[in-house]
Short mmCIF file of C-alpha atoms in Angstrom, two decimals:
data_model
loop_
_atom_site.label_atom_id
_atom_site.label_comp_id
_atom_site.label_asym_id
_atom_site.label_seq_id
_atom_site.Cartn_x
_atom_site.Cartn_y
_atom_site.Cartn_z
CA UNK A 6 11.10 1.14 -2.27
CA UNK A 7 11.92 -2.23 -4.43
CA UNK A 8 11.96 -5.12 -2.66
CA UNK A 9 13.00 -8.57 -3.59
CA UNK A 10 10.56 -10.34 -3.62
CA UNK A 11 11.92 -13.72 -5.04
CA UNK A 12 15.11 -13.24 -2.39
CA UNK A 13 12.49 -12.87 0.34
CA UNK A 14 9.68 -16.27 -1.21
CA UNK A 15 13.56 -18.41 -1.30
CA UNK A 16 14.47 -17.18 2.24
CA UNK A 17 11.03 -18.16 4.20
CA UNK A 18 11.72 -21.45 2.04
CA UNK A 19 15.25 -22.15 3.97
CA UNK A 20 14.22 -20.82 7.10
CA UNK A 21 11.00 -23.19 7.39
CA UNK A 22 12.98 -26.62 5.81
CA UNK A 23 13.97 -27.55 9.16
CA UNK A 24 10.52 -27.63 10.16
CA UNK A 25 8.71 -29.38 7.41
CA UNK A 26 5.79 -31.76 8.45
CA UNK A 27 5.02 -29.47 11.85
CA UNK A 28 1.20 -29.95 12.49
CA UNK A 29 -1.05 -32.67 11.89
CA UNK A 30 -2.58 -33.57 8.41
CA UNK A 31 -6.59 -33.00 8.26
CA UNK A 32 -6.73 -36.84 8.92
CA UNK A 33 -10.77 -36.89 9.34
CA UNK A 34 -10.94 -36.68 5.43
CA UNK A 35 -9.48 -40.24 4.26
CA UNK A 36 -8.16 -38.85 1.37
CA UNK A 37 -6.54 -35.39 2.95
CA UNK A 38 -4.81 -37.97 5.17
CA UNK A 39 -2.84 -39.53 2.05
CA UNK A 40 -0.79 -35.83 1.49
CA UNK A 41 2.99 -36.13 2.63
CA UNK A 42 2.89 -33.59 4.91
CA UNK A 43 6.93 -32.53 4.41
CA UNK A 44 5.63 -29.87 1.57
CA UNK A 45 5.81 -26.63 1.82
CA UNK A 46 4.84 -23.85 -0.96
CA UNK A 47 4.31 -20.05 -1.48
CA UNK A 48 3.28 -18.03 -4.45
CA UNK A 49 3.76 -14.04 -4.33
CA UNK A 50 1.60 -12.23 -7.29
CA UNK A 51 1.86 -8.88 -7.40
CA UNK A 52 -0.85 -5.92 -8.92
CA UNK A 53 1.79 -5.24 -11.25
CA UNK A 54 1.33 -9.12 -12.60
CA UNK A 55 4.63 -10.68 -11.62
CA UNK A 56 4.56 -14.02 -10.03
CA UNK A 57 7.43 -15.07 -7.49
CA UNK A 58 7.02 -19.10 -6.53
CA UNK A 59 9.36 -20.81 -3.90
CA UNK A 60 9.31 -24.38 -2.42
CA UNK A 61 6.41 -26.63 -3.52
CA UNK A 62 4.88 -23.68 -5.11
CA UNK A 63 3.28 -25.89 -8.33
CA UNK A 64 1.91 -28.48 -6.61
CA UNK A 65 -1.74 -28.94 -6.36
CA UNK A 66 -3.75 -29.08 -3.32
CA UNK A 67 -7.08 -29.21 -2.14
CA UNK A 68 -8.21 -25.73 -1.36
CA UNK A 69 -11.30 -26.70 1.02
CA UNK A 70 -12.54 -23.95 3.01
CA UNK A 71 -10.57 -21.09 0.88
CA UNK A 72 -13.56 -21.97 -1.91
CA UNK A 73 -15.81 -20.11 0.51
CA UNK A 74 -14.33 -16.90 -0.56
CA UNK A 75 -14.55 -17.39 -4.01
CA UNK A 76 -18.15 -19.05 -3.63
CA UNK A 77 -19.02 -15.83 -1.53
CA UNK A 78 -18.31 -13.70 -4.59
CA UNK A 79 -20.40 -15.51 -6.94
CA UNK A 80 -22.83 -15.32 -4.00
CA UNK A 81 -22.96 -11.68 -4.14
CA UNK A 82 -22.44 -11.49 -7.97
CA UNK A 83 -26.07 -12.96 -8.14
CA UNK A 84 -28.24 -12.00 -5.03
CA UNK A 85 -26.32 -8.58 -3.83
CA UNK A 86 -26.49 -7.41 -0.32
CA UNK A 87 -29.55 -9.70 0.37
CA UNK A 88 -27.33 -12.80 1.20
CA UNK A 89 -26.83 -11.08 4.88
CA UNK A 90 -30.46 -11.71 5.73
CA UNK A 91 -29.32 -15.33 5.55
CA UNK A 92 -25.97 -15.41 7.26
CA UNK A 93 -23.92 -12.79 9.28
CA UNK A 94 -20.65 -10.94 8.96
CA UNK A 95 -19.67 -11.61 12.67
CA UNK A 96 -16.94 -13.44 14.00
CA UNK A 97 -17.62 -16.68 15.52
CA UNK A 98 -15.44 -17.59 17.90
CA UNK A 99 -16.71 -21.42 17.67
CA UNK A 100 -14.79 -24.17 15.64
CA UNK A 101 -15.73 -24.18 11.76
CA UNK A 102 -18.07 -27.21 12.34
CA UNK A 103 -19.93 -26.26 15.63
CA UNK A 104 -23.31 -27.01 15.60
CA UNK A 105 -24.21 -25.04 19.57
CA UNK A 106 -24.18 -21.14 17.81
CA UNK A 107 -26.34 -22.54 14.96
CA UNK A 108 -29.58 -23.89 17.52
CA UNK A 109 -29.11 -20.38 19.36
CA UNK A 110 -29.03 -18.21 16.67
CA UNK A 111 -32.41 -19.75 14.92
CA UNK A 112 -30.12 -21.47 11.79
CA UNK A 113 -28.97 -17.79 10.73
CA UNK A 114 -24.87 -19.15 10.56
CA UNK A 115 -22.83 -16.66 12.21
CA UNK A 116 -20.36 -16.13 9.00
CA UNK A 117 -20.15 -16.95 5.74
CA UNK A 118 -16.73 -18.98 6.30
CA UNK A 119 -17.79 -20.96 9.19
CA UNK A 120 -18.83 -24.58 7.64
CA UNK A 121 -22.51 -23.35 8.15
CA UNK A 122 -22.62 -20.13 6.68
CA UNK A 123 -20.48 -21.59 3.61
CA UNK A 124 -23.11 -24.50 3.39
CA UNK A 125 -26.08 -21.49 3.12
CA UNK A 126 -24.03 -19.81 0.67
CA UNK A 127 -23.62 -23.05 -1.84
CA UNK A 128 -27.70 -23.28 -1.57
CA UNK A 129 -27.95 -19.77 -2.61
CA UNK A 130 -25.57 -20.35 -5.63
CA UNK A 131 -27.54 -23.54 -6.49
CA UNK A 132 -30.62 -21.29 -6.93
CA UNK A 133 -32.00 -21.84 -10.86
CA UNK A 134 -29.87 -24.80 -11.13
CA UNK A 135 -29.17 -28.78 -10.81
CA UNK A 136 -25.91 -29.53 -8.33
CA UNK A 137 -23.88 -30.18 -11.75
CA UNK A 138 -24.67 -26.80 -13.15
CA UNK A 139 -23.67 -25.02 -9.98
CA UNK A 140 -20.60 -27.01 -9.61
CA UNK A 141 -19.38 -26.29 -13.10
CA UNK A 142 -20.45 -22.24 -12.83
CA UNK A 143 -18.34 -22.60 -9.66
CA UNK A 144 -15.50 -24.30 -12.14
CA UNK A 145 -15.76 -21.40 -14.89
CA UNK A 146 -14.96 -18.89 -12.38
CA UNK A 147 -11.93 -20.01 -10.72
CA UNK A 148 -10.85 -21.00 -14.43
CA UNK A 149 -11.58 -16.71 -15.21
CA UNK A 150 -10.33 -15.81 -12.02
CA UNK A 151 -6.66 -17.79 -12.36
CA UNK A 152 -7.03 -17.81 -15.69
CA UNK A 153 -6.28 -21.37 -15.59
CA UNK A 154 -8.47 -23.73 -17.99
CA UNK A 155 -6.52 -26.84 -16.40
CA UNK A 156 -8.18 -26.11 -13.31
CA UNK A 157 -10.26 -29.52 -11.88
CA UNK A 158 -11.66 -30.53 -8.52
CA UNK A 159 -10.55 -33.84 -7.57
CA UNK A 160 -13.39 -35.88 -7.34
CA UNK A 161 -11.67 -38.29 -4.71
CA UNK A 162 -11.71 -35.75 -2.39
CA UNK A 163 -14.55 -35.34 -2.94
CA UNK A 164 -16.25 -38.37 -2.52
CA UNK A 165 -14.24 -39.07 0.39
CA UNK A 166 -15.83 -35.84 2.07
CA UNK A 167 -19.68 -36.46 0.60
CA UNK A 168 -18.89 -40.24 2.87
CA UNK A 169 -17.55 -38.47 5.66
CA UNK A 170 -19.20 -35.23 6.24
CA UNK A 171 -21.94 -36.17 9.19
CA UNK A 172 -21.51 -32.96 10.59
CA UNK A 173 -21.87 -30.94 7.64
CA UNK A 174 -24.89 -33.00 6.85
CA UNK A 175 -26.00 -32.51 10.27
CA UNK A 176 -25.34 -28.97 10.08
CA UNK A 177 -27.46 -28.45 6.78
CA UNK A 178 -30.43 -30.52 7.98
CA UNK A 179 -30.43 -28.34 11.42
CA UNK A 180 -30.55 -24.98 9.48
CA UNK A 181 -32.97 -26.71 6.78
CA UNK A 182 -35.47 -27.64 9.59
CA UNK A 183 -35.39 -23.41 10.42
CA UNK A 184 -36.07 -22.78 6.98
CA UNK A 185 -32.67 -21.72 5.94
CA UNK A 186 -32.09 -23.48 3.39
CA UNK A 187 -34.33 -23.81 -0.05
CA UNK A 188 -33.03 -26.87 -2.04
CA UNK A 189 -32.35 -30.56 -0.91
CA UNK A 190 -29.62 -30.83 1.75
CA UNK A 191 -28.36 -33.96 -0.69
CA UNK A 192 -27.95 -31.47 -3.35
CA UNK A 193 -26.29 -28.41 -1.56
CA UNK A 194 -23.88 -30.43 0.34
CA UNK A 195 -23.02 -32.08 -3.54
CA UNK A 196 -21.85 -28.78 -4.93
CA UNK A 197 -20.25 -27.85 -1.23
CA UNK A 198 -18.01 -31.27 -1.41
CA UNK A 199 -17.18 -29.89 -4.61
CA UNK A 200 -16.20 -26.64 -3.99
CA UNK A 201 -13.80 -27.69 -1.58
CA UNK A 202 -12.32 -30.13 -3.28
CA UNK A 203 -10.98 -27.95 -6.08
CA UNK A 204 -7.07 -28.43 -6.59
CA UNK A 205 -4.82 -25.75 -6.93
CA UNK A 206 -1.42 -24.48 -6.74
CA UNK A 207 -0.06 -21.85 -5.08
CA UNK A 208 0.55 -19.90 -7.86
CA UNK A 209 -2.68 -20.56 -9.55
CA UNK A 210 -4.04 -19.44 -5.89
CA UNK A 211 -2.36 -16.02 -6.11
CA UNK A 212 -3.24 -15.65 -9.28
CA UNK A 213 -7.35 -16.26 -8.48
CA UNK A 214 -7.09 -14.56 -5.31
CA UNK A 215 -5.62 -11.51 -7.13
CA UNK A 216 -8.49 -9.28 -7.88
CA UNK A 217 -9.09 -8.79 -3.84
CA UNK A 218 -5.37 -7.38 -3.99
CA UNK A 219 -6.23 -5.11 -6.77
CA UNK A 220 -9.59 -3.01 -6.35
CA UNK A 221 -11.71 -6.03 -7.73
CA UNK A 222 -10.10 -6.26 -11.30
CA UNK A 223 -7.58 -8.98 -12.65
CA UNK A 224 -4.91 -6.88 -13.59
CA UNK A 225 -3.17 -10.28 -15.48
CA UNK A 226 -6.11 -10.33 -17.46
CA UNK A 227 -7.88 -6.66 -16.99
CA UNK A 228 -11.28 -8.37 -15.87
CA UNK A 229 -13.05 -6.39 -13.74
CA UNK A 230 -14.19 -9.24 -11.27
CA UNK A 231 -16.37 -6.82 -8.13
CA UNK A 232 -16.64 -3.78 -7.61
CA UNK A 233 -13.74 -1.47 -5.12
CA UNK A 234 -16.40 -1.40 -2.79
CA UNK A 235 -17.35 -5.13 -2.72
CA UNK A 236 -13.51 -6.27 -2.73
CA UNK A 237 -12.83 -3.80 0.18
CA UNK A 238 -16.08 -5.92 1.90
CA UNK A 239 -14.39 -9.33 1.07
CA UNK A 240 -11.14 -8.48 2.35
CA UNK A 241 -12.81 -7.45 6.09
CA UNK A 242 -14.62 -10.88 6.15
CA UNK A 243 -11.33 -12.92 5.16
CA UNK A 244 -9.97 -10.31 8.03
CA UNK A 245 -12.20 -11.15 10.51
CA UNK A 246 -13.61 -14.36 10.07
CA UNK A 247 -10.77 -16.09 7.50
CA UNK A 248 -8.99 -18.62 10.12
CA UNK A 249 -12.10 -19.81 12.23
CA UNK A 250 -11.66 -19.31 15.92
CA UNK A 251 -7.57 -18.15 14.82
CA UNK A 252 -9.05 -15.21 13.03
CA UNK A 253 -8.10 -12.62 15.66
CA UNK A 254 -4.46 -14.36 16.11
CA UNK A 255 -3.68 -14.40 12.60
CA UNK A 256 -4.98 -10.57 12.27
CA UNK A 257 -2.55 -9.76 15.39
CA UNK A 258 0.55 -11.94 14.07
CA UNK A 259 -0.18 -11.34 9.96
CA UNK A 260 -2.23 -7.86 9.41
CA UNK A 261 -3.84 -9.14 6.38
CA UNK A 262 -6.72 -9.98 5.60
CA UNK A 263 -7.06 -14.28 4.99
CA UNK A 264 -8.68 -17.50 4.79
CA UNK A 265 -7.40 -20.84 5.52
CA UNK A 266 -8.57 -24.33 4.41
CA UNK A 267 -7.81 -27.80 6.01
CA UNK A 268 -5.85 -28.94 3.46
CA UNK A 269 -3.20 -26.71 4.57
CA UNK A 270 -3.79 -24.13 2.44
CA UNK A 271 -3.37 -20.07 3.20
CA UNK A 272 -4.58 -17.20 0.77
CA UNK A 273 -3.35 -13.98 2.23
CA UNK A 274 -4.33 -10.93 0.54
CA UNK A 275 -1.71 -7.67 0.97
CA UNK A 276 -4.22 -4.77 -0.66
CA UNK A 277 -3.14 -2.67 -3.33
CA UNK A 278 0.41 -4.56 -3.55
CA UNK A 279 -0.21 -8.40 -3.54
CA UNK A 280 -2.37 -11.48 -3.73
CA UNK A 281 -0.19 -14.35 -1.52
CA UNK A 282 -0.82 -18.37 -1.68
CA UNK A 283 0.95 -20.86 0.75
CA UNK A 284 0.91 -24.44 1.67
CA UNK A 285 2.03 -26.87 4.13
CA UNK A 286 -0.42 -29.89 4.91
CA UNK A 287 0.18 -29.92 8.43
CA UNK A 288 -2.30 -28.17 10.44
CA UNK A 289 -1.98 -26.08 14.28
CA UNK A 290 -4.50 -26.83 16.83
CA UNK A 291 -7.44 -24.54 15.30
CA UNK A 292 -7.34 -26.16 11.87
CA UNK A 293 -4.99 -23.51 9.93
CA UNK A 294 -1.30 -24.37 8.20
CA UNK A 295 1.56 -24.10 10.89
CA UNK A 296 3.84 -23.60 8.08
CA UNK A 297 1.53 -21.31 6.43
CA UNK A 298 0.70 -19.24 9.09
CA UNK A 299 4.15 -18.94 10.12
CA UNK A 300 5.65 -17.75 6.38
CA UNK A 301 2.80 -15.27 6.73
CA UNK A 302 3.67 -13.80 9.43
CA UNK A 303 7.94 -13.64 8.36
CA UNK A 304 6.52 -12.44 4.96
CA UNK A 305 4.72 -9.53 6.57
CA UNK A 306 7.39 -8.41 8.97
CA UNK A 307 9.91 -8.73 5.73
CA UNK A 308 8.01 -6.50 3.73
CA UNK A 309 6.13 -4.37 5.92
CA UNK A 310 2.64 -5.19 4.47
CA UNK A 311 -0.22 -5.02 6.85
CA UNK A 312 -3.57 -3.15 6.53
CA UNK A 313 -3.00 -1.49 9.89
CA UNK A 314 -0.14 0.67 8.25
CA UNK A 315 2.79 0.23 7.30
#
């Protein structure tokens, strides 16, 4: 069965217009709190490598917590299956920044997509390096992944987040004082700012998300990025745990597996048939797109892409 696509990106676009600037704007990062939040984008890449863009699909935003899944991979890339003896694969049920699980579970972070786990998960990708090294290994990838080489992180971002982030610093220096963390929080919370603060497009999102769609391998550029077995591993995560304490209503409403950032930000990942970016700054009550979440959830119903059959 064909579907259109493009008909279905233009449609969600029309529908949503009246609605543009729902939610509230991640206002507890100065600069996140700039973004006009009457934007709305999605990006559709499919396996087969064609792109179908709709609203404000080529504007760059800040990706924030959707770096974790990309940082996760490089994670893996370099220490394997050990990385779980240092955060877990549960969901958390607690907000993203929740400091309460963390003192009762001995500084082991529950996920690696909660704010904690993603903070252990930049110290283990700092290992053998300084911050700046890290950050630009970090850069090189999402440049191979989206095969992109304009790809930048904005650095006012993020040095509006390295002067605002006491409870990620509070966070790191909790699970440094259990021994969970090797290098200098200073340091890991550097290349964590970082991460987040990336800029991307929708399109350029699909595009670097699409190797999760696709067994592991880039099939725009044939790179084989992970292994089946590691993508299929990724994708339950981002099912799971992708939308903090929203995972389980986004997995109900959506059926695919996901991870949202604050700056409004959605990748959705359709397996075997598509990699899916949107974007609307303003954010629902648990800190995920309203916008976003709702195209998501017309997209899936449209095309009948879930991973709980079709």
């Amino acid at each position: 069965m064909t579907m259109d696509l493009q008909a279905i990106a233009d449609d969600i676009v029309k529908t949503l217009e009246p609605r543009l600037g729902e939610g509230k704007v991640a206002d507890y990062i100065p600069e996140l709190a700039r973004v006009d939040p009457k934007q709305f984008g999605i990006a559709i890449t499919t396996v087969e490598g064609q792109t179908f863009r709709a609203g404000d699909a080529d504007v760059p935003f800040s990706i924030q917590s959707i770096s974790k899944v990309f940082m996760l991979t490089l994670a893996l890339g370099k220490a394997g299956e050990a990385i779980w003896k240092r955060v877990g694969r549960e969901p958390s049920g607690s907000s993203f920044n929740s400091i309460v699980q963390l003192e009762h579970e001995h500084g082991i972070p529950r996920n690696p997509f909660i704010n904690a786990g993603a903070i252990v998960v930049s110290d283990m990708v700092l290992a053998g390096h300084a911050p700046r090294e890290a950050i630009g290994e970090y850069l090189r990838f999402m440049r191979y992944l989206a095969d992109d080489e304009t790809l930048t992180i904005d650095e006012k971002v993020a040095q509006s987040e390295q002067r605002t982030g006491y409870r990620n610093f509070a966070l790191a220096n909790f699970m440094h004082g259990f021994g969970n963390l090797d290098h200098p929080v200073e340091h890991v919370l550097g290349v964590y700012f970082h991460q987040c603060a990336l800029a991307l497009s929708c399109v350029q999102l699909s595009h670097a998300g699409l190797f999760l769609a696709n067994r592991g391998t880039n099939p725009l550029t044939g790179f084989s990025v992970v292994s089946p077995k590691r993508a299929r591993r990724i994708n339950a995560l981002m099912l799971m745990c992708g939308h903090y304490d929203g995972s389980g209503d986004f997995a109900y409403q959506v059926g695919l597996p996901g991870k949202s950032g604050v700056g409004g930000g959605i990748l959705a990942v359709a397996p075997g048939k598509a990699s899916i970016a949107v974007w609307s700054p303003g954010l629902n009550k648990v800190g995920n797109s309203a916008l976003g979440s709702a195209a998501l959830e017309m997209l899936a119903s449209r095309t009948g892409w879930s991973v709980f059959g079709a």
